[in-house]
Structure formats: structure tokens, C-alpha cells
PDB file of N, CA and C in Angstrom:
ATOM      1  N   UNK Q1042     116.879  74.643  58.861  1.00 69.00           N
ATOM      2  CA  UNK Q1042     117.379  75.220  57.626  1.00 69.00           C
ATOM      3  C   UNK Q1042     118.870  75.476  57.733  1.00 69.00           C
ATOM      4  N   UNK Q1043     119.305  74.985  56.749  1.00 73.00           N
ATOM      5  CA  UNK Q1043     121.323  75.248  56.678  1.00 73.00           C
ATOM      6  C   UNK Q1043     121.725  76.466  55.980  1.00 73.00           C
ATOM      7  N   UNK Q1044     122.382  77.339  56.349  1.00 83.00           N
ATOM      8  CA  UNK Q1044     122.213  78.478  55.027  1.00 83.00           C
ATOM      9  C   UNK Q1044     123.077  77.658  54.156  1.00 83.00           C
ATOM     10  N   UNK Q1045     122.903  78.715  52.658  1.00 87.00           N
ATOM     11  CA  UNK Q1045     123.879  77.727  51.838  1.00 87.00           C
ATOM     12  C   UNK Q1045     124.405  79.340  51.076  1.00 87.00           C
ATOM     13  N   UNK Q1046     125.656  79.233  50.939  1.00 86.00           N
ATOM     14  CA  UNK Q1046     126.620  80.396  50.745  1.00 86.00           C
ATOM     15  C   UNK Q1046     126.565  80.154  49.343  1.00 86.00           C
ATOM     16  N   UNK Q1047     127.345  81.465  48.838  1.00 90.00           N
ATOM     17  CA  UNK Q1047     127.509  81.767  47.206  1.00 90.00           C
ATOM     18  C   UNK Q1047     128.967  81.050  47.475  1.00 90.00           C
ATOM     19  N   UNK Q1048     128.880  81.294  45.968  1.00 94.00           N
ATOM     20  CA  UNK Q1048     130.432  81.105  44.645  1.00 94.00           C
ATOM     21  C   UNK Q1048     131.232  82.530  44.492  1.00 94.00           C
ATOM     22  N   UNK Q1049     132.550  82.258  44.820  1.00 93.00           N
ATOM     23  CA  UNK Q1049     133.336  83.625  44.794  1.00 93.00           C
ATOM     24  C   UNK Q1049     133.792  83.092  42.893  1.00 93.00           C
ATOM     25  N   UNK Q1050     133.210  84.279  41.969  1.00 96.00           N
ATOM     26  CA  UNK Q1050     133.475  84.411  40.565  1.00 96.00           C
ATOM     27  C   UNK Q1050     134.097  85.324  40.412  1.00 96.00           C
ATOM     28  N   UNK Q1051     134.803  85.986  38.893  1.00 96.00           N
ATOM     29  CA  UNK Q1051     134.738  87.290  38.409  1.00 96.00           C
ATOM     30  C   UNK Q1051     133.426  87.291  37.950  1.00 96.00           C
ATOM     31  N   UNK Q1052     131.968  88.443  37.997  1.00 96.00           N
ATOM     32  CA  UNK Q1052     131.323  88.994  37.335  1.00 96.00           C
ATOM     33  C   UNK Q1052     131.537  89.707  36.418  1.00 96.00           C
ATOM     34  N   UNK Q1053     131.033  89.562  35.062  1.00 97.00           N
ATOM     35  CA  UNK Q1053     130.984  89.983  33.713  1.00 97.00           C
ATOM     36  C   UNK Q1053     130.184  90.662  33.424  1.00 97.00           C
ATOM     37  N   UNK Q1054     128.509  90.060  34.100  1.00 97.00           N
ATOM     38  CA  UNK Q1054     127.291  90.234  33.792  1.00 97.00           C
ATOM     39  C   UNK Q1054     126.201  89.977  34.326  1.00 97.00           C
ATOM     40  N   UNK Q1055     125.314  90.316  35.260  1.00 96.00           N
ATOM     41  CA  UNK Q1055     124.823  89.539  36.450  1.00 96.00           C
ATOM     42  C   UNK Q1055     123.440  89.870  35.310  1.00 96.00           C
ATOM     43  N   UNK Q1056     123.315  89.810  34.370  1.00 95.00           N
ATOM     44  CA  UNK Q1056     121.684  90.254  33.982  1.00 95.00           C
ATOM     45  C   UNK Q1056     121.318  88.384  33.910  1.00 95.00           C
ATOM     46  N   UNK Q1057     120.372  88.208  33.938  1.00 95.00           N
ATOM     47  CA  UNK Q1057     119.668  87.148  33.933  1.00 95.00           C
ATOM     48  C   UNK Q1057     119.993  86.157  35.580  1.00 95.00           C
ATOM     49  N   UNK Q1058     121.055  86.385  36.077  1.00 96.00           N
ATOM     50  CA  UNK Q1058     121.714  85.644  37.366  1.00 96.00           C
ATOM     51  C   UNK Q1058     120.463  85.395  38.621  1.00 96.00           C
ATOM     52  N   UNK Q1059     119.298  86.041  38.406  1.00 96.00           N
ATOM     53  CA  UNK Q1059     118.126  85.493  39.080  1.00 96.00           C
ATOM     54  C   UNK Q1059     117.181  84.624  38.977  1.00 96.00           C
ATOM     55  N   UNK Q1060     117.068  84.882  36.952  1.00 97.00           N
ATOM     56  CA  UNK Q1060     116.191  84.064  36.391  1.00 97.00           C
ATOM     57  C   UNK Q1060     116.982  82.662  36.497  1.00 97.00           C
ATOM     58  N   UNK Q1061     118.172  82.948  36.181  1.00 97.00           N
ATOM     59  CA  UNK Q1061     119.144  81.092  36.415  1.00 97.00           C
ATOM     60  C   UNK Q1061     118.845  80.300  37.807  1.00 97.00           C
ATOM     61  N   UNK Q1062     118.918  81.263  39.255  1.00 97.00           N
ATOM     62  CA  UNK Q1062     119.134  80.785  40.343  1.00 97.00           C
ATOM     63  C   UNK Q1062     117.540  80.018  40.268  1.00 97.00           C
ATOM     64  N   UNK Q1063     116.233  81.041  39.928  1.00 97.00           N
ATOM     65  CA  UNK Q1063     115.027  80.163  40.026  1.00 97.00           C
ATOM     66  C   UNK Q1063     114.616  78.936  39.616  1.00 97.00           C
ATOM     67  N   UNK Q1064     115.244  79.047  38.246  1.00 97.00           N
ATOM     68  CA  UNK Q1064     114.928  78.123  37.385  1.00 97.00           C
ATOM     69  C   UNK Q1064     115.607  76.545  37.667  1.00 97.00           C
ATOM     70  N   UNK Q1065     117.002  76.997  38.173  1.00 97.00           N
ATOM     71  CA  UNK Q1065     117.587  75.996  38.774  1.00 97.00           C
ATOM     72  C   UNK Q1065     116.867  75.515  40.028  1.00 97.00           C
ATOM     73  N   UNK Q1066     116.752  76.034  40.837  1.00 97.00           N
ATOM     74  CA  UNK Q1066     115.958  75.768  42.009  1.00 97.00           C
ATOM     75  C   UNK Q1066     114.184  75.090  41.872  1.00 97.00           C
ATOM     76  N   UNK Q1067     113.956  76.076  41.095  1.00 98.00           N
ATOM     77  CA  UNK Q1067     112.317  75.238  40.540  1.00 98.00           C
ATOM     78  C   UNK Q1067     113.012  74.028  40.112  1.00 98.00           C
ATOM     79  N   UNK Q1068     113.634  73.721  39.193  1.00 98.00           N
ATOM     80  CA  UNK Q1068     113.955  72.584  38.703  1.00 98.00           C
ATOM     81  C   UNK Q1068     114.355  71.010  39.502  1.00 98.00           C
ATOM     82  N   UNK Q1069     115.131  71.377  40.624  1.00 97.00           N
ATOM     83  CA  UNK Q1069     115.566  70.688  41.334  1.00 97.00           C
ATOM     84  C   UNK Q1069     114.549  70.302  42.180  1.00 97.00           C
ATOM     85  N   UNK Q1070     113.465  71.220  43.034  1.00 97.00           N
ATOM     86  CA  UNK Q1070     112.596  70.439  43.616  1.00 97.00           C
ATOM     87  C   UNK Q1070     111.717  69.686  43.061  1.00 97.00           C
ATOM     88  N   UNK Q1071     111.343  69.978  41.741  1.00 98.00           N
ATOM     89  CA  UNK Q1071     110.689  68.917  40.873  1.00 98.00           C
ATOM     90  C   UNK Q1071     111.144  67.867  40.654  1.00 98.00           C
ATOM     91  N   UNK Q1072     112.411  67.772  40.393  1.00 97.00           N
ATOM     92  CA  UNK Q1072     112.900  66.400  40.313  1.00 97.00           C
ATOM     93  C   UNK Q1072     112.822  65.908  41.552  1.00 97.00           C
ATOM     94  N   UNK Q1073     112.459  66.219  42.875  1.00 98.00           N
ATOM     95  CA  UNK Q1073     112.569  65.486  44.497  1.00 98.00           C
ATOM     96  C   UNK Q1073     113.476  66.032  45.254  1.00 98.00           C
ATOM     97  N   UNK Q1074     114.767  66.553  44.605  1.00 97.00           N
ATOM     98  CA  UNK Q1074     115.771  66.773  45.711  1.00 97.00           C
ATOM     99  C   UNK Q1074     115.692  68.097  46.638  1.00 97.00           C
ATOM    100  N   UNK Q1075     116.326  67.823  48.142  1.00 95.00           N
ATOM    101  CA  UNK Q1075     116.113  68.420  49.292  1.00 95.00           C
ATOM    102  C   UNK Q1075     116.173  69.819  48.922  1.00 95.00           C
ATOM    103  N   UNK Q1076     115.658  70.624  49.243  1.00 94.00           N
ATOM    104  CA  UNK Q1076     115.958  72.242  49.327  1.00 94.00           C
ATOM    105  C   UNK Q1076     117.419  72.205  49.606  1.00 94.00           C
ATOM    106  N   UNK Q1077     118.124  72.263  50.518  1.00 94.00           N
ATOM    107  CA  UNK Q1077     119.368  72.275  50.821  1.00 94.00           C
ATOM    108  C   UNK Q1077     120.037  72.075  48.999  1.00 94.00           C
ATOM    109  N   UNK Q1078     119.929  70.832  48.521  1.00 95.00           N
ATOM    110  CA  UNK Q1078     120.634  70.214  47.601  1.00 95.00           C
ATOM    111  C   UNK Q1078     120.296  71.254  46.618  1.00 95.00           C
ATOM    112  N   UNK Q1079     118.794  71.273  45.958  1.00 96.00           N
ATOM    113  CA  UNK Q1079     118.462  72.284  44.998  1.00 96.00           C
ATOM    114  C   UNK Q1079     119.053  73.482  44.985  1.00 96.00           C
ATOM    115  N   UNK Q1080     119.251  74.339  46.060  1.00 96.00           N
ATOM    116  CA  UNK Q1080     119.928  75.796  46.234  1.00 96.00           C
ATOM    117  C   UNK Q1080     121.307  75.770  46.318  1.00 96.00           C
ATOM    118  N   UNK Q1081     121.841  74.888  46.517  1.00 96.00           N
ATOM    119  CA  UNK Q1081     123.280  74.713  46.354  1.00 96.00           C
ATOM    120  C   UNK Q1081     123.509  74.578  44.871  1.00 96.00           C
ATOM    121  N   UNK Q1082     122.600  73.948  44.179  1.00 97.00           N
ATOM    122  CA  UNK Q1082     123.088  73.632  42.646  1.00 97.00           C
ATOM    123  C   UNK Q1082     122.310  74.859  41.747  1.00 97.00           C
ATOM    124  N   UNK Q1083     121.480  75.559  42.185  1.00 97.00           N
ATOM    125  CA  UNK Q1083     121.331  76.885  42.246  1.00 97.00           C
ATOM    126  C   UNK Q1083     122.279  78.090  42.053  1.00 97.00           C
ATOM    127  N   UNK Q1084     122.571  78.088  43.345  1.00 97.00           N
ATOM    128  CA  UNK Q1084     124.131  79.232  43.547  1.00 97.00           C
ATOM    129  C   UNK Q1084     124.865  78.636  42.601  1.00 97.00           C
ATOM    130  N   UNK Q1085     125.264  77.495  41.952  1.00 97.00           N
ATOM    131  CA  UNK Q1085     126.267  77.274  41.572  1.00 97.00           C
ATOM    132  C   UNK Q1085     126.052  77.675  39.885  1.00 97.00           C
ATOM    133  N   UNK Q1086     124.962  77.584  39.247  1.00 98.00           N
ATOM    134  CA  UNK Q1086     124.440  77.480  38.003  1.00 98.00           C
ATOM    135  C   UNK Q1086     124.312  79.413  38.148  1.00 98.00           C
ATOM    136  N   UNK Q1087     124.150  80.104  39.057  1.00 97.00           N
ATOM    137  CA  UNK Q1087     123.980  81.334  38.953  1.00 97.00           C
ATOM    138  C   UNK Q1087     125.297  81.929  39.145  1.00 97.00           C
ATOM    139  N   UNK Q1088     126.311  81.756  39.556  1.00 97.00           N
ATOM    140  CA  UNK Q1088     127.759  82.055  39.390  1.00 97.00           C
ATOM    141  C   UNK Q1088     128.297  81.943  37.829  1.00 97.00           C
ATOM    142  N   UNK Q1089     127.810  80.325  37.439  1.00 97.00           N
ATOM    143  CA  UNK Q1089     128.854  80.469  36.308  1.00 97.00           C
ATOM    144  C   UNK Q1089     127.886  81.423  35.181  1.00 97.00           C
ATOM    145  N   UNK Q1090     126.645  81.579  35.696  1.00 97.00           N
ATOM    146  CA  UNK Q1090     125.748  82.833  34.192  1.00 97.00           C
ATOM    147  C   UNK Q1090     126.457  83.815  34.301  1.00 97.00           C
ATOM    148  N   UNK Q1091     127.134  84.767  35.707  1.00 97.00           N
ATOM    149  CA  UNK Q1091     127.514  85.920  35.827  1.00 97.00           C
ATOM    150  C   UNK Q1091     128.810  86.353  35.510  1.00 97.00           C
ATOM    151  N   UNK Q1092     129.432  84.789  35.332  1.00 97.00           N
ATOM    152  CA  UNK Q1092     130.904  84.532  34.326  1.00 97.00           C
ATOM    153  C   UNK Q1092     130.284  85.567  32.713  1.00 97.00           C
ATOM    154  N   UNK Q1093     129.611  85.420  31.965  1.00 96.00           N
ATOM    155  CA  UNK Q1093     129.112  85.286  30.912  1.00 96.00           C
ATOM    156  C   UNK Q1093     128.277  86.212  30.679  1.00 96.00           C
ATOM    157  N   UNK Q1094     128.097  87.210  29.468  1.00 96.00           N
ATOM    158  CA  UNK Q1094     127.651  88.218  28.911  1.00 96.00           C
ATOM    159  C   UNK Q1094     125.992  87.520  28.115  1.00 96.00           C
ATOM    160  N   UNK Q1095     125.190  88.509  28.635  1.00 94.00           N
ATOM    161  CA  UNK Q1095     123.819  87.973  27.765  1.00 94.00           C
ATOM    162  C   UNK Q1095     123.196  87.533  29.451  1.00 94.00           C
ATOM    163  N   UNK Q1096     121.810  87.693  28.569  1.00 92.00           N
ATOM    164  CA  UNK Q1096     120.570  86.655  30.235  1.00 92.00           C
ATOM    165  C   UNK Q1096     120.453  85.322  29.139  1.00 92.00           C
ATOM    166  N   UNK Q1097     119.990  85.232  28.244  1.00 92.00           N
ATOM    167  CA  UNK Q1097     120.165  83.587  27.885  1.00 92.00           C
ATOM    168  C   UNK Q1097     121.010  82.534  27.424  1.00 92.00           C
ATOM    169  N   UNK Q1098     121.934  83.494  26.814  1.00 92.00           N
ATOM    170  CA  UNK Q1098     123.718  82.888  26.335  1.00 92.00           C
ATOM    171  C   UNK Q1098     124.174  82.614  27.824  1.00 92.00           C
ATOM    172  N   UNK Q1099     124.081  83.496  28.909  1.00 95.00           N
ATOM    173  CA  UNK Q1099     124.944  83.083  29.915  1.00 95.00           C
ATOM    174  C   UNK Q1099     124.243  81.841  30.634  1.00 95.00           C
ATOM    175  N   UNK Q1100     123.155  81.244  30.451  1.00 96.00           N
ATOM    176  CA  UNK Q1100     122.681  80.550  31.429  1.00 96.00           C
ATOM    177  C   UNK Q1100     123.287  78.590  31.194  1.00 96.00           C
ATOM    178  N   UNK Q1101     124.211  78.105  32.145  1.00 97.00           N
ATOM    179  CA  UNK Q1101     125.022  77.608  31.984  1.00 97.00           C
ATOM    180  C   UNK Q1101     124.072  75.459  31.915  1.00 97.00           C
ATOM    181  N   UNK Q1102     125.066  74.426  31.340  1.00 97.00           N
ATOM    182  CA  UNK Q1102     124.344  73.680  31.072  1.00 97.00           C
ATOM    183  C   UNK Q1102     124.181  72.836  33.009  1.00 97.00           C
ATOM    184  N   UNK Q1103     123.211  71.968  33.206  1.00 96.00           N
ATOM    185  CA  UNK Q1103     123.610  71.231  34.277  1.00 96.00           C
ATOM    186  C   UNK Q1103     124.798  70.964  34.374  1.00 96.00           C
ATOM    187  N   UNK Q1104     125.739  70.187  33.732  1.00 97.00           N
ATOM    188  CA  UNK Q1104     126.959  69.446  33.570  1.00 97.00           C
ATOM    189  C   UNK Q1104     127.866  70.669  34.380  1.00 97.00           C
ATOM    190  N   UNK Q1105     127.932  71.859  33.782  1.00 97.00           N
ATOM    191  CA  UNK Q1105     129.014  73.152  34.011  1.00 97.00           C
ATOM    192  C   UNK Q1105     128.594  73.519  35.703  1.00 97.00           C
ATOM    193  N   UNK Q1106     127.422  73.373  35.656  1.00 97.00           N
ATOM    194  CA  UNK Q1106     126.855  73.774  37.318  1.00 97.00           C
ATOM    195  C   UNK Q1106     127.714  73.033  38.266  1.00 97.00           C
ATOM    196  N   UNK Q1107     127.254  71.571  37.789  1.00 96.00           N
ATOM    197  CA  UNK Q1107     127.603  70.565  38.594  1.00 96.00           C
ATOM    198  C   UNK Q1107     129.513  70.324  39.173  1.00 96.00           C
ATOM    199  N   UNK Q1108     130.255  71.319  37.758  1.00 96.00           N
ATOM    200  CA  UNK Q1108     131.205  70.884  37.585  1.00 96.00           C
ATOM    201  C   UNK Q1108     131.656  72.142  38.824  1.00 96.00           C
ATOM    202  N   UNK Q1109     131.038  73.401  39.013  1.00 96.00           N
ATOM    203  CA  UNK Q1109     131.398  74.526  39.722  1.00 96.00           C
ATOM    204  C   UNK Q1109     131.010  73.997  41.653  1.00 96.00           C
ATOM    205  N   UNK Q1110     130.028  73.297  41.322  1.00 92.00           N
ATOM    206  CA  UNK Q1110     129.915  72.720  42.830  1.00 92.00           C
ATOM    207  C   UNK Q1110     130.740  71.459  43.065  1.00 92.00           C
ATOM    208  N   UNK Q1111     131.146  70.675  42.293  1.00 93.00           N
ATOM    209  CA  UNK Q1111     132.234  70.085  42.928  1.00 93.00           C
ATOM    210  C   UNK Q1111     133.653  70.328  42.881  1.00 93.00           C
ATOM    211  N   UNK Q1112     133.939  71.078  42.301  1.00 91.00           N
ATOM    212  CA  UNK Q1112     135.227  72.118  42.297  1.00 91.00           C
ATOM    213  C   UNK Q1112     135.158  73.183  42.648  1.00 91.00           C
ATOM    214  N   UNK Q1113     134.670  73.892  43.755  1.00 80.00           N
ATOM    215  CA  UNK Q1113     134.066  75.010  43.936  1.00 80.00           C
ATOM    216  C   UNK Q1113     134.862  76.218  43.451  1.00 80.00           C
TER     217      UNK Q1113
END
């Protein structure tokens, strides 16, 4: 197991920032990809919700996730 570290953000709003990390993570192993990969795109989709006010307004699209893990 690799650990896999957070996203340094400003927090706005961490309400929903658990339900994002799961959902992302459920999501990703369904589609096949490695644990490692899934929780990385995880942390990253749960950073940019905590940018953002609200639990379902903040929950960010794949595209924005994707865009925070390769620009960290």
C-alpha cells in the first residue's frame, strides 16, 4: 500500500468533503482502476468541494478533479 497525501486548498466549507471523497473512490474502483489511482482522484475531487460552499453545489465535475491532480 502507497499512502496517498491530500491537496493543500483554502477551505470554505468542508460539509459534504466525505460524501465527495467516497463517491469518487466508489466510483473509480468500479470503473477497474487501482486503489492507489482511485484515492488519488478522490483527494483531489474532495479538495476542490471544500473550495466551495454547499454539500451538493460544492461537489466538483470529473474534468475539475482531474484538472487539480494534474496541476496539483
Amino acid at each position: 500500500n502507497v499512502p496517498v497525501g491530500g491537496f493543500r486548498v483554502k477551505a470554505v466549507d468542508t460539509v459534504g468533503a466525505g460524501d465527495c471523497f467516497c463517491g469518487y473512490l466508489a466510483a473509480g474502483l468500479a470503473a477497474g482502476d487501482a486503489l492507489e489511482d482511485a484515492a488519488r482522484l478522490a483527494c483531489a475531487a474532495a479538495a476542490v468541494s471544500v473550495t466551495r460552499r454547499g454539500a451538493q453545489p460544492s461537489m466538483p465535475t470529473r474534468e475539475e478533479a482531474l484538472r487539480l491532480l494534474r496541476n496539483g
